[in-house]
Short mmCIF file of C-alpha atoms in Angstrom, two decimals:
data_model
loop_
_atom_site.label_atom_id
_atom_site.label_comp_id
_atom_site.label_asym_id
_atom_site.label_seq_id
_atom_site.Cartn_x
_atom_site.Cartn_y
_atom_site.Cartn_z
CA UNK A 16 124.05 107.70 59.79
CA UNK A 17 121.20 108.82 58.13
CA UNK A 18 118.75 111.27 60.29
CA UNK A 19 114.73 110.51 59.09
CA UNK A 20 114.11 113.75 61.02
CA UNK A 21 115.82 115.73 58.33
CA UNK A 22 113.73 117.59 55.87
CA UNK A 23 112.89 117.72 52.92
CA UNK A 24 112.98 113.43 52.82
CA UNK A 25 110.92 113.08 55.96
CA UNK A 26 108.79 115.55 56.66
CA UNK A 27 107.52 116.06 60.43
CA UNK A 28 105.39 118.47 62.07
CA UNK A 29 101.57 119.28 61.36
CA UNK A 30 101.40 116.26 58.30
CA UNK A 31 100.69 112.85 59.29
CA UNK A 32 105.01 110.88 58.73
CA UNK A 33 102.79 108.06 57.20
CA UNK A 34 101.60 110.73 54.44
CA UNK A 35 105.41 111.74 54.09
CA UNK A 36 106.97 111.03 50.45
CA UNK A 37 108.78 107.53 50.98
CA UNK A 38 112.53 108.46 51.28
CA UNK A 39 115.22 106.48 48.77
CA UNK A 40 116.31 103.18 49.46
CA UNK A 41 118.62 103.12 52.66
CA UNK A 42 122.27 102.24 52.18
CA UNK A 43 122.47 98.42 53.36
CA UNK A 44 124.53 98.48 56.27
CA UNK A 45 123.75 101.28 57.28
CA UNK A 46 121.80 102.74 60.43
CA UNK A 47 119.05 104.93 60.67
CA UNK A 48 118.10 107.46 63.33
CA UNK A 49 114.70 108.58 63.77
CA UNK A 50 113.70 111.28 66.36
CA UNK A 51 110.30 112.36 67.67
CA UNK A 52 110.66 115.79 66.51
CA UNK A 53 112.48 118.41 64.19
CA UNK A 54 115.79 118.73 64.03
CA UNK A 55 118.65 116.98 66.34
CA UNK A 56 118.29 115.55 69.90
CA UNK A 57 118.19 117.46 72.70
CA UNK A 58 120.22 116.65 74.87
CA UNK A 59 119.08 115.38 78.18
CA UNK A 60 118.62 116.06 81.68
CA UNK A 61 119.13 113.72 84.16
CA UNK A 62 119.69 110.05 84.46
CA UNK A 63 116.81 108.69 83.36
CA UNK A 64 117.10 107.55 79.81
CA UNK A 65 115.74 103.52 78.91
CA UNK A 66 116.68 102.22 75.83
CA UNK A 67 115.68 99.03 74.14
CA UNK A 68 117.21 96.75 71.71
CA UNK A 69 115.18 94.17 69.91
CA UNK A 70 116.36 91.92 67.56
CA UNK A 71 113.76 92.62 65.10
CA UNK A 72 111.67 95.30 63.71
CA UNK A 73 108.64 95.20 65.66
CA UNK A 74 106.64 98.44 64.61
CA UNK A 75 104.09 98.48 63.86
CA UNK A 76 102.73 95.89 65.54
CA UNK A 77 103.28 92.30 63.88
CA UNK A 78 102.48 89.59 66.41
CA UNK A 79 102.87 88.76 70.09
CA UNK A 80 106.54 89.75 70.84
CA UNK A 81 105.79 92.98 69.39
CA UNK A 82 102.99 94.21 71.66
CA UNK A 83 105.68 93.05 74.71
CA UNK A 84 108.03 95.42 73.48
CA UNK A 85 105.69 97.71 72.97
CA UNK A 86 104.02 97.19 76.36
CA UNK A 87 107.39 97.25 78.27
CA UNK A 88 108.27 100.74 77.23
CA UNK A 89 104.72 101.94 77.98
CA UNK A 90 104.98 101.18 81.13
CA UNK A 91 108.55 102.47 81.40
CA UNK A 92 107.42 106.13 79.75
CA UNK A 93 104.36 105.99 82.55
CA UNK A 94 106.84 105.51 85.44
CA UNK A 95 108.68 108.82 84.32
CA UNK A 96 111.37 107.05 81.89
CA UNK A 97 112.70 108.98 78.42
CA UNK A 98 112.37 105.77 76.06
CA UNK A 99 114.10 104.72 73.10
CA UNK A 100 115.31 102.19 71.19
CA UNK A 101 117.66 100.51 68.92
CA UNK A 102 116.17 97.35 66.37
CA UNK A 103 117.25 95.15 64.11
CA UNK A 104 116.86 94.57 61.08
CA UNK A 105 117.20 92.04 58.47
CA UNK A 106 115.57 93.30 54.93
CA UNK A 107 116.47 97.04 54.20
CA UNK A 108 113.02 97.61 52.78
CA UNK A 109 111.25 96.84 56.65
CA UNK A 110 112.81 99.96 57.75
CA UNK A 111 111.64 102.47 54.67
CA UNK A 112 108.08 102.13 54.76
CA UNK A 113 106.67 105.41 55.73
CA UNK A 114 104.37 102.89 58.61
CA UNK A 115 107.54 101.91 60.32
CA UNK A 116 108.79 105.46 60.74
CA UNK A 117 105.54 107.07 61.63
CA UNK A 118 105.05 104.46 64.91
CA UNK A 119 108.83 104.39 66.01
CA UNK A 120 108.92 108.20 65.79
CA UNK A 121 105.09 107.88 67.65
CA UNK A 122 106.57 105.66 70.30
CA UNK A 123 110.27 106.70 71.03
CA UNK A 124 111.87 109.59 72.08
CA UNK A 125 114.75 108.48 69.44
CA UNK A 126 115.12 105.40 67.56
CA UNK A 127 118.18 103.33 65.86
CA UNK A 128 117.54 100.96 63.17
CA UNK A 129 120.35 98.87 62.58
CA UNK A 130 121.52 95.92 60.12
CA UNK A 131 121.21 92.61 62.16
CA UNK A 132 122.88 89.20 61.79
CA UNK A 133 122.54 89.48 58.11
CA UNK A 134 124.23 93.05 58.05
CA UNK A 135 121.20 94.48 56.14
CA UNK A 136 121.32 91.20 53.27
CA UNK A 137 124.92 92.31 52.04
CA UNK A 138 127.42 89.54 50.64
CA UNK A 139 129.11 90.09 53.88
CA UNK A 140 126.31 89.81 56.70
CA UNK A 141 125.47 86.01 54.22
CA UNK A 142 128.60 85.13 54.36
CA UNK A 143 128.62 85.73 57.95
CA UNK A 144 124.75 84.12 58.35
CA UNK A 145 126.59 81.32 56.99
CA UNK A 146 129.93 81.04 59.69
CA UNK A 147 127.20 81.02 62.25
CA UNK A 148 125.26 78.34 60.79
CA UNK A 149 128.25 76.40 60.29
CA UNK A 150 129.84 77.58 64.45
CA UNK A 151 126.33 75.89 65.17
CA UNK A 152 126.79 72.83 63.69
CA UNK A 153 130.27 72.25 64.96
CA UNK A 154 129.92 73.21 68.17
CA UNK A 155 126.29 72.51 69.08
CA UNK A 156 126.13 76.01 70.61
CA UNK A 157 122.62 77.56 70.44
CA UNK A 158 123.88 81.05 71.28
CA UNK A 159 126.52 80.71 68.28
CA UNK A 160 127.65 83.59 66.62
CA UNK A 161 130.08 85.15 63.78
CA UNK A 162 132.70 87.37 63.37
CA UNK A 163 131.71 89.48 61.38
CA UNK A 164 129.50 91.77 62.92
CA UNK A 165 132.83 93.91 64.11
CA UNK A 166 132.17 95.44 60.17
CA UNK A 167 128.46 96.45 61.41
CA UNK A 168 129.53 97.72 64.42
CA UNK A 169 132.34 99.82 63.02
CA UNK A 170 129.42 101.62 60.72
CA UNK A 171 127.38 102.46 63.68
CA UNK A 172 129.09 102.25 67.01
CA UNK A 173 128.90 106.23 66.73
CA UNK A 174 125.67 106.70 66.47
CA UNK A 175 125.04 104.46 69.12
CA UNK A 176 127.49 105.43 71.86
CA UNK A 177 126.00 109.31 70.81
CA UNK A 178 122.58 108.26 71.88
CA UNK A 179 123.85 106.35 75.34
CA UNK A 180 125.97 109.48 75.77
CA UNK A 181 124.42 112.20 75.13
CA UNK A 182 120.57 110.80 76.45
CA UNK A 183 122.47 109.78 79.45
CA UNK A 184 121.13 106.30 79.19
CA UNK A 185 120.76 105.05 82.82
CA UNK A 186 119.52 101.48 81.51
CA UNK A 187 119.87 99.42 78.90
CA UNK A 188 116.92 96.13 78.00
CA UNK A 189 117.57 93.42 76.11
CA UNK A 190 114.71 91.87 74.59
CA UNK A 191 116.26 88.39 74.69
CA UNK A 192 119.82 87.46 75.18
CA UNK A 193 120.63 87.21 71.06
CA UNK A 194 120.20 90.67 71.76
CA UNK A 195 123.09 90.82 73.33
CA UNK A 196 124.89 88.98 71.49
CA UNK A 197 124.89 91.19 68.73
CA UNK A 198 126.27 94.17 70.83
CA UNK A 199 128.86 92.07 72.71
CA UNK A 200 131.71 93.92 70.91
CA UNK A 201 130.29 96.92 72.30
CA UNK A 202 129.10 95.79 75.90
CA UNK A 203 132.01 97.21 77.76
CA UNK A 204 131.62 100.81 76.08
CA UNK A 205 127.79 100.69 77.04
CA UNK A 206 128.37 101.01 80.72
CA UNK A 207 127.70 102.49 83.23
CA UNK A 208 124.69 101.79 82.04
CA UNK A 209 122.63 99.40 83.85
CA UNK A 210 121.69 96.06 81.84
CA UNK A 211 118.43 94.58 81.85
CA UNK A 212 118.25 91.23 79.90
CA UNK A 213 114.69 90.07 79.65
CA UNK A 214 114.86 86.22 78.73
CA UNK A 215 111.43 86.22 77.22
CA UNK A 216 112.23 82.10 76.82
CA UNK A 217 114.15 79.41 77.39
CA UNK A 218 116.22 79.01 74.23
CA UNK A 219 118.38 75.84 75.08
CA UNK A 220 115.62 74.11 76.29
CA UNK A 221 113.26 75.47 72.91
CA UNK A 222 115.68 74.03 70.58
CA UNK A 223 114.89 70.52 72.10
CA UNK A 224 111.08 71.68 71.87
CA UNK A 225 111.94 72.41 68.21
CA UNK A 226 113.67 68.83 67.08
CA UNK A 227 110.54 67.49 68.31
CA UNK A 228 108.16 69.47 66.97
CA UNK A 229 109.36 69.22 63.71
CA UNK A 230 110.02 65.60 63.95
CA UNK A 231 106.07 65.45 65.02
CA UNK A 232 105.69 68.18 61.48
CA UNK A 233 107.63 65.89 58.71
CA UNK A 234 106.25 62.50 59.60
CA UNK A 235 102.75 64.04 58.51
CA UNK A 236 103.79 65.67 55.61
CA UNK A 237 104.51 63.76 52.21
CA UNK A 238 107.63 64.73 50.20
CA UNK A 239 106.50 66.88 47.70
CA UNK A 240 104.78 69.02 50.67
CA UNK A 241 108.32 68.97 52.97
CA UNK A 242 110.30 70.06 49.49
CA UNK A 243 108.00 72.44 48.67
CA UNK A 244 107.67 74.41 51.81
CA UNK A 245 109.57 73.23 54.81
CA UNK A 246 113.17 72.41 52.57
CA UNK A 247 115.64 74.39 54.29
CA UNK A 248 114.26 73.84 57.90
CA UNK A 249 114.06 70.29 56.42
CA UNK A 250 117.87 69.91 56.50
CA UNK A 251 118.96 72.30 59.79
CA UNK A 252 116.45 69.52 61.05
CA UNK A 253 118.52 66.86 59.83
CA UNK A 254 121.62 68.34 59.89
CA UNK A 255 121.27 70.35 63.30
CA UNK A 256 123.05 68.96 66.62
CA UNK A 257 122.40 70.63 70.21
CA UNK A 258 125.65 70.60 72.79
CA UNK A 259 123.16 71.58 76.12
CA UNK A 260 126.29 71.76 78.32
CA UNK A 261 128.20 73.94 75.61
CA UNK A 262 124.86 76.21 75.28
CA UNK A 263 124.49 76.52 79.15
CA UNK A 264 127.90 77.79 79.84
CA UNK A 265 127.39 80.64 77.08
CA UNK A 266 124.64 81.41 77.85
CA UNK A 267 125.79 81.95 81.72
CA UNK A 268 128.23 84.19 80.60
CA UNK A 269 125.94 86.49 78.93
CA UNK A 270 123.52 86.77 81.86
CA UNK A 271 125.92 87.29 84.36
CA UNK A 272 126.60 90.28 81.98
CA UNK A 273 123.23 91.86 83.21
CA UNK A 274 122.81 93.16 86.48
CA UNK A 275 119.77 91.65 86.29
CA UNK A 276 118.02 89.05 84.40
CA UNK A 277 114.49 89.30 84.18
CA UNK A 278 111.83 85.64 83.46
CA UNK A 279 108.03 85.96 83.10
CA UNK A 280 108.34 82.47 83.70
CA UNK A 281 107.69 80.61 87.25
CA UNK A 282 108.90 77.20 85.77
CA UNK A 283 112.26 79.61 83.90
CA UNK A 284 112.77 81.08 87.01
CA UNK A 285 113.11 78.63 89.54
CA UNK A 286 115.79 76.65 87.00
CA UNK A 287 117.90 79.96 86.91
CA UNK A 288 117.52 81.28 90.62
CA UNK A 289 119.62 77.92 90.68
CA UNK A 290 122.81 79.31 89.24
CA UNK A 291 124.99 80.36 91.98
CA UNK A 292 126.04 83.21 89.90
CA UNK A 293 122.51 84.26 88.69
CA UNK A 294 120.54 83.70 92.57
CA UNK A 295 120.85 87.90 93.16
CA UNK A 296 119.59 88.91 89.31
CA UNK A 297 117.20 86.52 88.81
CA UNK A 298 113.97 88.36 89.09
CA UNK A 299 110.13 86.97 88.48
CA UNK A 300 108.12 89.40 86.47
CA UNK A 301 104.74 87.85 85.34
CA UNK A 302 103.52 89.65 82.17
CA UNK A 303 99.44 90.42 83.36
CA UNK A 304 96.37 90.57 81.59
CA UNK A 305 94.50 93.57 80.14
CA UNK A 306 91.41 93.53 78.47
CA UNK A 307 91.53 95.73 75.40
CA UNK A 308 90.04 98.73 75.40
CA UNK A 309 88.40 99.03 71.99
CA UNK A 310 87.23 95.33 72.09
CA UNK A 311 83.94 95.12 71.15
CA UNK A 312 81.68 93.04 74.15
CA UNK A 313 81.45 89.70 73.68
CA UNK A 314 77.47 89.14 73.55
CA UNK A 315 75.85 85.65 74.38
CA UNK A 316 74.55 85.17 70.60
CA UNK A 317 75.48 82.73 68.25
CA UNK A 318 78.67 82.86 66.73
CA UNK A 319 79.85 81.48 63.05
CA UNK A 320 82.22 79.07 65.00
CA UNK A 321 82.49 76.92 67.54
CA UNK A 322 85.89 77.07 68.41
CA UNK A 323 89.53 78.41 66.93
CA UNK A 324 92.99 78.34 67.18
CA UNK A 325 95.25 81.57 65.98
CA UNK A 326 98.80 81.52 66.26
CA UNK A 327 102.07 82.11 63.88
CA UNK A 328 104.01 79.95 60.95
CA UNK A 329 105.89 77.83 63.60
CA UNK A 330 106.58 74.91 63.41
CA UNK A 331 105.27 74.29 67.04
CA UNK A 332 101.84 75.63 66.00
CA UNK A 333 101.35 73.36 63.05
CA UNK A 334 102.20 70.30 65.12
CA UNK A 335 99.00 71.26 67.86
CA UNK A 336 97.29 71.54 64.19
CA UNK A 337 98.62 67.96 63.64
CA UNK A 338 97.41 67.30 67.41
CA UNK A 339 93.96 68.60 67.00
CA UNK A 340 93.21 66.85 63.70
CA UNK A 341 94.05 63.61 64.76
CA UNK A 342 92.84 63.55 68.66
CA UNK A 343 90.78 65.85 69.05
CA UNK A 344 88.80 66.55 66.06
CA UNK A 345 87.40 63.26 65.90
CA UNK A 346 86.33 62.94 69.32
CA UNK A 347 84.57 66.19 68.39
CA UNK A 348 82.90 64.87 65.73
CA UNK A 349 81.43 61.94 67.55
CA UNK A 350 80.06 64.25 70.08
CA UNK A 351 78.86 67.16 67.67
CA UNK A 352 78.70 65.91 64.18
CA UNK A 353 78.49 69.68 62.90
CA UNK A 354 80.94 71.88 65.01
CA UNK A 355 82.89 74.16 63.20
CA UNK A 356 86.36 75.28 63.96
CA UNK A 357 88.61 78.24 62.62
CA UNK A 358 92.20 78.46 62.25
CA UNK A 359 93.86 81.99 61.81
CA UNK A 360 97.46 83.81 62.10
CA UNK A 361 100.45 83.42 59.72
CA UNK A 362 100.04 79.98 60.77
CA UNK A 363 97.80 79.71 57.46
CA UNK A 364 100.24 80.23 55.19
CA UNK A 365 101.46 76.09 55.70
CA UNK A 366 98.39 74.65 56.57
CA UNK A 367 96.40 73.42 53.68
CA UNK A 368 98.17 70.22 53.56
CA UNK A 369 97.61 69.26 57.38
CA UNK A 370 94.07 69.88 56.74
CA UNK A 371 93.26 68.63 53.29
CA UNK A 372 89.68 66.57 53.32
CA UNK A 373 89.05 67.43 57.61
CA UNK A 374 85.51 68.81 57.49
CA UNK A 375 83.88 71.85 59.05
CA UNK A 376 87.66 73.42 59.67
CA UNK A 377 87.79 76.94 58.01
CA UNK A 378 91.23 78.97 57.23
CA UNK A 379 91.42 82.84 57.47
CA UNK A 380 94.58 83.56 55.60
CA UNK A 381 94.77 87.76 56.09
CA UNK A 382 93.45 88.95 59.77
CA UNK A 383 93.93 92.55 60.02
CA UNK A 384 92.57 93.05 63.13
CA UNK A 385 92.27 90.09 65.89
CA UNK A 386 89.34 91.28 67.42
CA UNK A 387 87.42 89.84 64.48
CA UNK A 388 88.72 85.78 65.38
CA UNK A 389 87.68 86.34 69.04
CA UNK A 390 84.28 88.07 67.96
CA UNK A 391 83.79 85.06 65.36
CA UNK A 392 84.08 82.28 67.61
CA UNK A 393 82.49 80.74 71.02
CA UNK A 394 85.87 79.49 72.74
CA UNK A 395 89.74 79.30 71.75
CA UNK A 396 91.35 75.72 71.26
CA UNK A 397 95.19 75.52 72.24
CA UNK A 398 95.98 72.29 71.34
CA UNK A 399 99.85 73.07 71.84
CA UNK A 400 102.40 69.76 72.72
CA UNK A 401 105.66 71.59 72.79
CA UNK A 402 106.34 75.09 73.43
CA UNK A 403 108.09 77.33 76.13
CA UNK A 404 108.18 80.57 77.42
CA UNK A 405 104.91 82.45 77.91
CA UNK A 406 102.12 81.35 75.71
CA UNK A 407 101.19 85.15 74.60
CA UNK A 408 98.09 83.79 72.43
CA UNK A 409 96.61 82.68 75.87
CA UNK A 410 97.18 85.65 77.21
CA UNK A 411 95.85 87.32 74.24
CA UNK A 412 92.52 85.06 74.32
CA UNK A 413 91.60 85.64 78.00
CA UNK A 414 92.78 89.84 77.64
CA UNK A 415 89.53 89.65 74.58
CA UNK A 416 87.66 87.78 77.45
CA UNK A 417 87.35 84.19 75.62
CA UNK A 418 87.31 81.35 76.95
CA UNK A 419 90.23 78.94 76.65
CA UNK A 420 90.35 75.23 76.63
CA UNK A 421 94.21 74.36 76.21
CA UNK A 422 96.96 71.63 77.32
CA UNK A 423 99.30 72.19 79.99
CA UNK A 424 101.76 73.75 77.67
CA UNK A 425 99.35 76.46 76.09
CA UNK A 426 99.22 78.45 79.67
CA UNK A 427 102.80 77.76 80.46
CA UNK A 428 104.28 80.87 82.23
CA UNK A 429 101.23 82.25 83.22
CA UNK A 430 100.33 83.14 87.10
CA UNK A 431 97.98 80.54 88.23
CA UNK A 432 95.88 83.47 90.40
CA UNK A 433 94.96 84.31 86.53
CA UNK A 434 93.87 80.58 85.11
CA UNK A 435 90.14 80.96 86.25
CA UNK A 436 88.58 78.08 85.90
CA UNK A 437 85.33 79.86 84.51
CA UNK A 438 87.20 80.86 81.88
CA UNK A 439 90.17 78.13 81.36
CA UNK A 440 90.42 74.79 81.21
CA UNK A 441 94.00 72.83 81.03
CA UNK A 442 93.74 68.87 80.08
CA UNK A 443 96.13 66.80 78.58
CA UNK A 444 93.88 64.29 77.11
CA UNK A 445 92.48 64.49 73.96
CA UNK A 446 88.73 62.95 75.28
CA UNK A 447 88.76 65.39 77.73
CA UNK A 448 89.79 68.23 75.33
CA UNK A 449 87.36 67.36 72.71
CA UNK A 450 84.38 67.07 75.57
CA UNK A 451 85.39 70.34 77.01
CA UNK A 452 85.55 72.23 73.88
CA UNK A 453 81.79 71.05 73.02
CA UNK A 454 80.96 72.09 76.30
CA UNK A 455 82.24 75.23 76.45
CA UNK A 456 80.79 76.17 72.66
CA UNK A 457 77.87 75.38 73.11
CA UNK A 458 77.63 76.87 76.84
CA UNK A 459 76.98 80.86 77.52
CA UNK A 460 79.87 83.28 77.54
CA UNK A 461 80.61 84.98 80.98
CA UNK A 462 80.64 88.57 80.83
CA UNK A 463 83.53 90.43 80.08
CA UNK A 464 83.08 93.83 81.35
CA UNK A 465 84.84 95.21 84.40
CA UNK A 466 83.24 93.89 86.74
CA UNK A 467 84.32 90.06 85.45
CA UNK A 468 87.68 90.78 84.07
CA UNK A 469 90.41 87.85 85.08
CA UNK A 470 91.69 88.81 88.95
CA UNK A 471 95.08 90.50 88.47
CA UNK A 472 94.48 91.95 85.62
CA UNK A 473 93.56 96.01 85.16
CA UNK A 474 92.48 98.59 82.99
CA UNK A 475 95.03 100.15 80.20
CA UNK A 476 96.75 103.00 81.42
CA UNK A 477 96.70 101.90 85.40
CA UNK A 478 98.66 99.63 87.59
CA UNK A 479 98.18 97.34 90.28
CA UNK A 480 99.76 97.61 93.54
CA UNK A 481 103.27 95.48 92.71
CA UNK A 482 103.81 96.59 89.43
CA UNK A 483 106.47 98.81 90.20
CA UNK A 484 109.23 97.98 92.98
CA UNK A 485 109.42 99.46 96.40
CA UNK A 486 110.06 103.51 96.62
CA UNK A 487 109.03 103.76 93.10
CA UNK A 488 105.50 104.79 91.30
CA UNK A 489 104.02 105.46 88.23
CA UNK A 490 104.06 108.95 88.51
CA UNK A 491 107.77 108.85 88.23
CA UNK A 492 110.96 107.93 89.28
CA UNK A 493 111.73 107.86 92.90
CA UNK A 494 114.12 110.58 94.72
CA UNK A 495 116.47 107.86 95.34
CA UNK A 496 117.45 107.71 91.71
CA UNK A 497 115.33 105.58 88.58
CA UNK A 498 113.46 102.63 89.31
CA UNK A 499 112.46 99.97 87.20
CA UNK A 500 108.66 98.61 86.27
CA UNK A 501 107.59 96.02 85.49
CA UNK A 502 105.79 95.02 82.03
CA UNK A 503 102.43 94.46 82.13
CA UNK A 504 100.89 93.28 78.20
CA UNK A 505 98.43 94.83 77.18
CA UNK A 506 96.66 94.29 73.99
CA UNK A 507 95.75 97.18 71.56
CA UNK A 508 93.66 96.68 68.62
CA UNK A 509 96.50 95.08 66.11
CA UNK A 510 96.87 92.11 64.29
CA UNK A 511 99.02 90.01 67.05
CA UNK A 512 98.09 86.73 65.17
CA UNK A 513 101.52 86.15 65.25
CA UNK A 514 101.70 84.64 68.47
#
């Protein structure tokens, strides 16, 4: 194991870690430890340590999920917990940058970065990924794994167990079921820590939504564009299959290994709570809206674009662009011919062929600051037809005080009390969607200061009543033992366009 606080590779102290020399290449499949101070990790006192586990490198922030990871950790820290993190990576280059190292060092007391499904891009890892895909195809199991992960575990399990034991980790917070799969051979040795699993999504249902969205996308593209941009996913779409019953059984086996299962979506809570084995484990913890502390005040003046759509390079977002292009914008043009539309986010990488010849639509390929997007548009359009979990893009737009016109899918998983009618219009009808877009885009914008913040939202650094379970408080753990804060989604000034 390499420790990134060891001088002289990465000096720490008075200098900025981001300015420190980049260390030599990380050996593939090698775990990496980042600590917040010089030297070894001090032994912890008190069982108030929490370890967050993610299946991706999420710092510096790069998408909506990364914001959620960070804000959950901040909520725990505000409640008096010591925070630690285990993030799995695909490419060693992801963790070699001084920006990544500095961001993790600032956010957590210590961080362990370890190779994920592909074992850091090694030959063994690539074979393992092939076995995993073959297992998915043969069994239809959404949660298929591969046994070659055991080789990775032998390389880093001592490092992980040392952190868990010496830091007296009382709770392990798994973001998504896949992180439990990655640690499945070690779960028994991580006890007596309490396991909390944040579902983030219904991954079985999501597979079905992906299939429908890909069918729509491939029907809208010529073969040359499919082969150039989507050939891998086309093959996976054509050859893949899902055995829902088998996937649900595996999912249930994972969930019952958790002491608590969290879901932000009320619909998904209602689904999972029906399983007798989960009735006492499942907890509905909706994400809340926080207005970014550093966002510019949205004035009532004219903006360069009437409306905008922002999102990640996801097939569900690409399908939303198709829906916008074919069913919504033609109706908008009959009402307002000069209506200007902005498309932004990593979605822009593959959206070109879908918008060829469409007038008054501009694509921003680069968006270093997401606040620029919301300051440039009059209303956020979310024309999604497919999607599961919680709509982070809707939470983000409301956090920036931007009016939203959306399909019901676009606000899935968000508490109804947060969807103020003066800010949010919800419709599945393309004609009503178009008419509302035009009306919203030409109406005076709502105020976005503290007086008009959506009900249920709260300023950064504060927690509304009910954010913490009975017997706990933001000031620290209760005398009866560590308590678990509910996540509250804040929106720092980052590139959150991949939502």
